[in-house]
């Protein structure tokens, strides 16, 4: 855990939300990003890690929802 957080540049105060999957509607990718945005507003040090093979789709979503680059 510590090694991976160091590798990602995460501090102890950074809450990490992780999405692991595809962009199928039943996996609720848009709802997941919206969930993160709502929590990020309350805690700006929170981070979202998306693990997927459908990178273009998720790049589009994070642009639409204006997910911060950091």
PDB file of N, CA and C in Angstrom:
ATOM      1  N   UNK A   1       0.829  -1.187   0.000  1.00  0.00           N
ATOM      2  CA  UNK A   1       0.000   0.000   0.000  1.00  0.00           C
ATOM      3  C   UNK A   1       0.871   1.248   0.000  1.00  0.00           C
ATOM      4  N   UNK A   2       1.848   1.289   0.868  1.00  0.00           N
ATOM      5  CA  UNK A   2       2.719   2.464   0.982  1.00  0.00           C
ATOM      6  C   UNK A   2       3.520   2.675  -0.295  1.00  0.00           C
ATOM      7  N   UNK A   3       4.026   1.598  -0.861  1.00  0.00           N
ATOM      8  CA  UNK A   3       4.823   1.705  -2.091  1.00  0.00           C
ATOM      9  C   UNK A   3       3.965   2.259  -3.223  1.00  0.00           C
ATOM     10  N   UNK A   4       2.741   1.764  -3.368  1.00  0.00           N
ATOM     11  CA  UNK A   4       1.866   2.229  -4.445  1.00  0.00           C
ATOM     12  C   UNK A   4       1.448   3.684  -4.232  1.00  0.00           C
ATOM     13  N   UNK A   5       1.159   4.064  -2.998  1.00  0.00           N
ATOM     14  CA  UNK A   5       0.792   5.457  -2.730  1.00  0.00           C
ATOM     15  C   UNK A   5       1.972   6.372  -3.057  1.00  0.00           C
ATOM     16  N   UNK A   6       3.187   5.942  -2.719  1.00  0.00           N
ATOM     17  CA  UNK A   6       4.380   6.723  -3.061  1.00  0.00           C
ATOM     18  C   UNK A   6       4.530   6.836  -4.577  1.00  0.00           C
ATOM     19  N   UNK A   7       4.323   5.737  -5.259  1.00  0.00           N
ATOM     20  CA  UNK A   7       4.449   5.716  -6.714  1.00  0.00           C
ATOM     21  C   UNK A   7       3.446   6.657  -7.383  1.00  0.00           C
ATOM     22  N   UNK A   8       2.244   6.753  -6.808  1.00  0.00           N
ATOM     23  CA  UNK A   8       1.201   7.624  -7.350  1.00  0.00           C
ATOM     24  C   UNK A   8       1.294   9.056  -6.825  1.00  0.00           C
ATOM     25  N   UNK A   9       2.216   9.295  -5.911  1.00  0.00           N
ATOM     26  CA  UNK A   9       2.375  10.632  -5.351  1.00  0.00           C
ATOM     27  C   UNK A   9       1.258  11.023  -4.402  1.00  0.00           C
ATOM     28  N   UNK A  10       0.708  10.043  -3.704  1.00  0.00           N
ATOM     29  CA  UNK A  10      -0.396  10.293  -2.778  1.00  0.00           C
ATOM     30  C   UNK A  10       0.122  10.456  -1.362  1.00  0.00           C
ATOM     31  N   UNK A  11      -0.429  11.430  -0.690  1.00  0.00           N
ATOM     32  CA  UNK A  11      -0.092  11.651   0.711  1.00  0.00           C
ATOM     33  C   UNK A  11      -1.088  10.894   1.582  1.00  0.00           C
ATOM     34  N   UNK A  12      -0.787  10.798   2.857  1.00  0.00           N
ATOM     35  CA  UNK A  12      -1.681  10.083   3.772  1.00  0.00           C
ATOM     36  C   UNK A  12      -3.076  10.701   3.817  1.00  0.00           C
ATOM     37  N   UNK A  13      -3.166  12.013   3.633  1.00  0.00           N
ATOM     38  CA  UNK A  13      -4.477  12.666   3.715  1.00  0.00           C
ATOM     39  C   UNK A  13      -5.301  12.522   2.437  1.00  0.00           C
ATOM     40  N   UNK A  14      -4.709  11.998   1.372  1.00  0.00           N
ATOM     41  CA  UNK A  14      -5.436  11.787   0.126  1.00  0.00           C
ATOM     42  C   UNK A  14      -6.277  10.522   0.214  1.00  0.00           C
ATOM     43  N   UNK A  15      -7.604  10.688   0.159  1.00  0.00           N
ATOM     44  CA  UNK A  15      -8.491   9.536   0.056  1.00  0.00           C
ATOM     45  C   UNK A  15      -8.470   9.116  -1.409  1.00  0.00           C
ATOM     46  N   UNK A  16      -8.297   7.844  -1.659  1.00  0.00           N
ATOM     47  CA  UNK A  16      -8.210   7.351  -3.027  1.00  0.00           C
ATOM     48  C   UNK A  16      -9.457   6.549  -3.362  1.00  0.00           C
ATOM     49  N   UNK A  17     -10.180   7.016  -4.380  1.00  0.00           N
ATOM     50  CA  UNK A  17     -11.313   6.278  -4.918  1.00  0.00           C
ATOM     51  C   UNK A  17     -10.814   5.571  -6.172  1.00  0.00           C
ATOM     52  N   UNK A  18     -11.191   4.324  -6.348  1.00  0.00           N
ATOM     53  CA  UNK A  18     -10.701   3.550  -7.477  1.00  0.00           C
ATOM     54  C   UNK A  18     -11.869   2.934  -8.246  1.00  0.00           C
ATOM     55  N   UNK A  19     -11.843   3.127  -9.553  1.00  0.00           N
ATOM     56  CA  UNK A  19     -12.803   2.476 -10.450  1.00  0.00           C
ATOM     57  C   UNK A  19     -12.025   1.476 -11.262  1.00  0.00           C
ATOM     58  N   UNK A  20     -12.444   0.222 -11.245  1.00  0.00           N
ATOM     59  CA  UNK A  20     -11.774  -0.835 -11.986  1.00  0.00           C
ATOM     60  C   UNK A  20     -12.821  -1.529 -12.835  1.00  0.00           C
ATOM     61  N   UNK A  21     -12.788  -1.258 -14.133  1.00  0.00           N
ATOM     62  CA  UNK A  21     -13.761  -1.904 -14.994  1.00  0.00           C
ATOM     63  C   UNK A  21     -13.884  -1.234 -16.334  1.00  0.00           C
ATOM     64  N   UNK A  22     -14.937  -1.593 -17.030  1.00  0.00           N
ATOM     65  CA  UNK A  22     -15.213  -1.091 -18.365  1.00  0.00           C
ATOM     66  C   UNK A  22     -16.285  -0.009 -18.295  1.00  0.00           C
ATOM     67  N   UNK A  23     -16.745   0.370 -19.469  1.00  0.00           N
ATOM     68  CA  UNK A  23     -17.725   1.444 -19.551  1.00  0.00           C
ATOM     69  C   UNK A  23     -19.133   0.926 -19.836  1.00  0.00           C
ATOM     70  N   UNK A  24     -19.388  -0.315 -19.487  1.00  0.00           N
ATOM     71  CA  UNK A  24     -20.725  -0.864 -19.692  1.00  0.00           C
ATOM     72  C   UNK A  24     -21.719  -0.127 -18.792  1.00  0.00           C
ATOM     73  N   UNK A  25     -22.911   0.141 -19.295  1.00  0.00           N
ATOM     74  CA  UNK A  25     -23.895   0.885 -18.482  1.00  0.00           C
ATOM     75  C   UNK A  25     -24.150   0.264 -17.113  1.00  0.00           C
ATOM     76  N   UNK A  26     -24.157  -1.054 -17.022  1.00  0.00           N
ATOM     77  CA  UNK A  26     -24.432  -1.713 -15.750  1.00  0.00           C
ATOM     78  C   UNK A  26     -23.306  -1.520 -14.741  1.00  0.00           C
ATOM     79  N   UNK A  27     -22.121  -1.054 -15.194  1.00  0.00           N
ATOM     80  CA  UNK A  27     -21.027  -0.761 -14.267  1.00  0.00           C
ATOM     81  C   UNK A  27     -21.090   0.684 -13.762  1.00  0.00           C
ATOM     82  N   UNK A  28     -22.005   1.444 -14.321  1.00  0.00           N
ATOM     83  CA  UNK A  28     -22.304   2.810 -13.878  1.00  0.00           C
ATOM     84  C   UNK A  28     -21.075   3.734 -13.868  1.00  0.00           C
ATOM     85  N   UNK A  29     -20.358   3.843 -14.975  1.00  0.00           N
ATOM     86  CA  UNK A  29     -19.165   4.692 -14.987  1.00  0.00           C
ATOM     87  C   UNK A  29     -19.479   6.165 -14.755  1.00  0.00           C
ATOM     88  N   UNK A  30     -20.525   6.673 -15.365  1.00  0.00           N
ATOM     89  CA  UNK A  30     -20.877   8.092 -15.184  1.00  0.00           C
ATOM     90  C   UNK A  30     -21.297   8.373 -13.740  1.00  0.00           C
ATOM     91  N   UNK A  31     -22.064   7.481 -13.184  1.00  0.00           N
ATOM     92  CA  UNK A  31     -22.508   7.651 -11.799  1.00  0.00           C
ATOM     93  C   UNK A  31     -21.322   7.588 -10.840  1.00  0.00           C
ATOM     94  N   UNK A  32     -20.353   6.758 -11.165  1.00  0.00           N
ATOM     95  CA  UNK A  32     -19.162   6.647 -10.329  1.00  0.00           C
ATOM     96  C   UNK A  32     -18.363   7.938 -10.354  1.00  0.00           C
ATOM     97  N   UNK A  33     -18.196   8.514 -11.537  1.00  0.00           N
ATOM     98  CA  UNK A  33     -17.470   9.782 -11.647  1.00  0.00           C
ATOM     99  C   UNK A  33     -18.235  10.889 -10.933  1.00  0.00           C
ATOM    100  N   UNK A  34     -19.555  10.913 -11.074  1.00  0.00           N
ATOM    101  CA  UNK A  34     -20.361  11.915 -10.379  1.00  0.00           C
ATOM    102  C   UNK A  34     -20.244  11.745  -8.865  1.00  0.00           C
ATOM    103  N   UNK A  35     -20.239  10.506  -8.391  1.00  0.00           N
ATOM    104  CA  UNK A  35     -20.050  10.218  -6.970  1.00  0.00           C
ATOM    105  C   UNK A  35     -18.726  10.809  -6.493  1.00  0.00           C
ATOM    106  N   UNK A  36     -17.670  10.597  -7.284  1.00  0.00           N
ATOM    107  CA  UNK A  36     -16.370  11.148  -6.912  1.00  0.00           C
ATOM    108  C   UNK A  36     -16.409  12.674  -6.873  1.00  0.00           C
ATOM    109  N   UNK A  37     -17.008  13.288  -7.871  1.00  0.00           N
ATOM    110  CA  UNK A  37     -17.078  14.758  -7.917  1.00  0.00           C
ATOM    111  C   UNK A  37     -17.756  15.292  -6.663  1.00  0.00           C
ATOM    112  N   UNK A  38     -18.841  14.672  -6.256  1.00  0.00           N
ATOM    113  CA  UNK A  38     -19.548  15.107  -5.049  1.00  0.00           C
ATOM    114  C   UNK A  38     -18.653  15.013  -3.817  1.00  0.00           C
ATOM    115  N   UNK A  39     -17.873  13.961  -3.712  1.00  0.00           N
ATOM    116  CA  UNK A  39     -16.988  13.790  -2.565  1.00  0.00           C
ATOM    117  C   UNK A  39     -15.755  14.695  -2.666  1.00  0.00           C
ATOM    118  N   UNK A  40     -15.314  14.945  -3.887  1.00  0.00           N
ATOM    119  CA  UNK A  40     -14.153  15.823  -4.086  1.00  0.00           C
ATOM    120  C   UNK A  40     -14.481  17.256  -3.672  1.00  0.00           C
ATOM    121  N   UNK A  41     -15.721  17.672  -3.863  1.00  0.00           N
ATOM    122  CA  UNK A  41     -16.134  19.015  -3.433  1.00  0.00           C
ATOM    123  C   UNK A  41     -16.017  19.159  -1.922  1.00  0.00           C
ATOM    124  N   UNK A  42     -16.302  18.084  -1.190  1.00  0.00           N
ATOM    125  CA  UNK A  42     -16.208  18.093   0.268  1.00  0.00           C
ATOM    126  C   UNK A  42     -14.769  17.919   0.746  1.00  0.00           C
ATOM    127  N   UNK A  43     -13.970  17.185  -0.044  1.00  0.00           N
ATOM    128  CA  UNK A  43     -12.588  16.889   0.332  1.00  0.00           C
ATOM    129  C   UNK A  43     -11.695  17.013  -0.910  1.00  0.00           C
ATOM    130  N   UNK A  44     -11.195  18.226  -1.201  1.00  0.00           N
ATOM    131  CA  UNK A  44     -10.405  18.448  -2.415  1.00  0.00           C
ATOM    132  C   UNK A  44      -9.115  17.643  -2.506  1.00  0.00           C
ATOM    133  N   UNK A  45      -8.677  17.041  -1.415  1.00  0.00           N
ATOM    134  CA  UNK A  45      -7.461  16.224  -1.492  1.00  0.00           C
ATOM    135  C   UNK A  45      -7.755  14.794  -1.955  1.00  0.00           C
ATOM    136  N   UNK A  46      -9.036  14.466  -2.166  1.00  0.00           N
ATOM    137  CA  UNK A  46      -9.407  13.136  -2.654  1.00  0.00           C
ATOM    138  C   UNK A  46      -8.930  12.960  -4.088  1.00  0.00           C
ATOM    139  N   UNK A  47      -8.619  11.725  -4.438  1.00  0.00           N
ATOM    140  CA  UNK A  47      -8.133  11.403  -5.776  1.00  0.00           C
ATOM    141  C   UNK A  47      -8.938  10.241  -6.350  1.00  0.00           C
ATOM    142  N   UNK A  48      -9.024  10.204  -7.687  1.00  0.00           N
ATOM    143  CA  UNK A  48      -9.744   9.143  -8.388  1.00  0.00           C
ATOM    144  C   UNK A  48      -8.768   8.410  -9.303  1.00  0.00           C
ATOM    145  N   UNK A  49      -8.694   7.108  -9.161  1.00  0.00           N
ATOM    146  CA  UNK A  49      -7.860   6.264 -10.001  1.00  0.00           C
ATOM    147  C   UNK A  49      -8.792   5.392 -10.828  1.00  0.00           C
ATOM    148  N   UNK A  50      -8.667   5.477 -12.150  1.00  0.00           N
ATOM    149  CA  UNK A  50      -9.509   4.685 -13.049  1.00  0.00           C
ATOM    150  C   UNK A  50      -8.632   3.662 -13.749  1.00  0.00           C
ATOM    151  N   UNK A  51      -8.944   2.395 -13.529  1.00  0.00           N
ATOM    152  CA  UNK A  51      -8.228   1.295 -14.173  1.00  0.00           C
ATOM    153  C   UNK A  51      -9.161   0.680 -15.206  1.00  0.00           C
ATOM    154  N   UNK A  52      -8.842   0.879 -16.484  1.00  0.00           N
ATOM    155  CA  UNK A  52      -9.723   0.423 -17.553  1.00  0.00           C
ATOM    156  C   UNK A  52      -8.954   0.280 -18.857  1.00  0.00           C
ATOM    157  N   UNK A  53      -9.521  -0.495 -19.758  1.00  0.00           N
ATOM    158  CA  UNK A  53      -8.983  -0.590 -21.113  1.00  0.00           C
ATOM    159  C   UNK A  53      -9.662   0.427 -22.030  1.00  0.00           C
ATOM    160  N   UNK A  54     -10.712   1.041 -21.560  1.00  0.00           N
ATOM    161  CA  UNK A  54     -11.477   1.994 -22.368  1.00  0.00           C
ATOM    162  C   UNK A  54     -11.096   3.427 -22.000  1.00  0.00           C
ATOM    163  N   UNK A  55      -9.841   3.749 -22.197  1.00  0.00           N
ATOM    164  CA  UNK A  55      -9.308   5.045 -21.784  1.00  0.00           C
ATOM    165  C   UNK A  55      -9.984   6.215 -22.483  1.00  0.00           C
ATOM    166  N   UNK A  56     -10.251   6.104 -23.775  1.00  0.00           N
ATOM    167  CA  UNK A  56     -10.867   7.225 -24.506  1.00  0.00           C
ATOM    168  C   UNK A  56     -12.236   7.570 -23.938  1.00  0.00           C
ATOM    169  N   UNK A  57     -13.009   6.549 -23.614  1.00  0.00           N
ATOM    170  CA  UNK A  57     -14.332   6.780 -23.042  1.00  0.00           C
ATOM    171  C   UNK A  57     -14.229   7.532 -21.710  1.00  0.00           C
ATOM    172  N   UNK A  58     -13.324   7.100 -20.867  1.00  0.00           N
ATOM    173  CA  UNK A  58     -13.193   7.728 -19.557  1.00  0.00           C
ATOM    174  C   UNK A  58     -12.569   9.116 -19.646  1.00  0.00           C
ATOM    175  N   UNK A  59     -11.692   9.334 -20.612  1.00  0.00           N
ATOM    176  CA  UNK A  59     -11.161  10.687 -20.819  1.00  0.00           C
ATOM    177  C   UNK A  59     -12.289  11.638 -21.176  1.00  0.00           C
ATOM    178  N   UNK A  60     -13.217  11.163 -21.987  1.00  0.00           N
ATOM    179  CA  UNK A  60     -14.383  11.973 -22.359  1.00  0.00           C
ATOM    180  C   UNK A  60     -15.235  12.300 -21.127  1.00  0.00           C
ATOM    181  N   UNK A  61     -15.495  11.300 -20.304  1.00  0.00           N
ATOM    182  CA  UNK A  61     -16.311  11.504 -19.101  1.00  0.00           C
ATOM    183  C   UNK A  61     -15.639  12.481 -18.138  1.00  0.00           C
ATOM    184  N   UNK A  62     -14.348  12.304 -17.865  1.00  0.00           N
ATOM    185  CA  UNK A  62     -13.703  13.181 -16.886  1.00  0.00           C
ATOM    186  C   UNK A  62     -13.595  14.612 -17.410  1.00  0.00           C
ATOM    187  N   UNK A  63     -13.568  14.769 -18.732  1.00  0.00           N
ATOM    188  CA  UNK A  63     -13.603  16.114 -19.307  1.00  0.00           C
ATOM    189  C   UNK A  63     -14.994  16.720 -19.138  1.00  0.00           C
ATOM    190  N   UNK A  64     -16.030  15.933 -19.442  1.00  0.00           N
ATOM    191  CA  UNK A  64     -17.418  16.400 -19.284  1.00  0.00           C
ATOM    192  C   UNK A  64     -17.711  16.832 -17.855  1.00  0.00           C
ATOM    193  N   UNK A  65     -17.266  16.036 -16.897  1.00  0.00           N
ATOM    194  CA  UNK A  65     -17.549  16.309 -15.493  1.00  0.00           C
ATOM    195  C   UNK A  65     -16.521  17.247 -14.843  1.00  0.00           C
ATOM    196  N   UNK A  66     -15.562  17.673 -15.650  1.00  0.00           N
ATOM    197  CA  UNK A  66     -14.536  18.597 -15.187  1.00  0.00           C
ATOM    198  C   UNK A  66     -13.802  18.074 -13.933  1.00  0.00           C
ATOM    199  N   UNK A  67     -13.392  16.813 -14.015  1.00  0.00           N
ATOM    200  CA  UNK A  67     -12.611  16.226 -12.939  1.00  0.00           C
ATOM    201  C   UNK A  67     -11.238  16.896 -12.952  1.00  0.00           C
ATOM    202  N   UNK A  68     -10.767  17.387 -11.808  1.00  0.00           N
ATOM    203  CA  UNK A  68      -9.450  18.044 -11.766  1.00  0.00           C
ATOM    204  C   UNK A  68      -8.331  17.108 -12.216  1.00  0.00           C
ATOM    205  N   UNK A  69      -7.328  17.664 -12.855  1.00  0.00           N
ATOM    206  CA  UNK A  69      -6.196  16.879 -13.369  1.00  0.00           C
ATOM    207  C   UNK A  69      -5.427  16.160 -12.275  1.00  0.00           C
ATOM    208  N   UNK A  70      -5.381  16.761 -11.115  1.00  0.00           N
ATOM    209  CA  UNK A  70      -4.569  16.151 -10.055  1.00  0.00           C
ATOM    210  C   UNK A  70      -5.292  14.974  -9.428  1.00  0.00           C
TER     211      UNK A  70
END
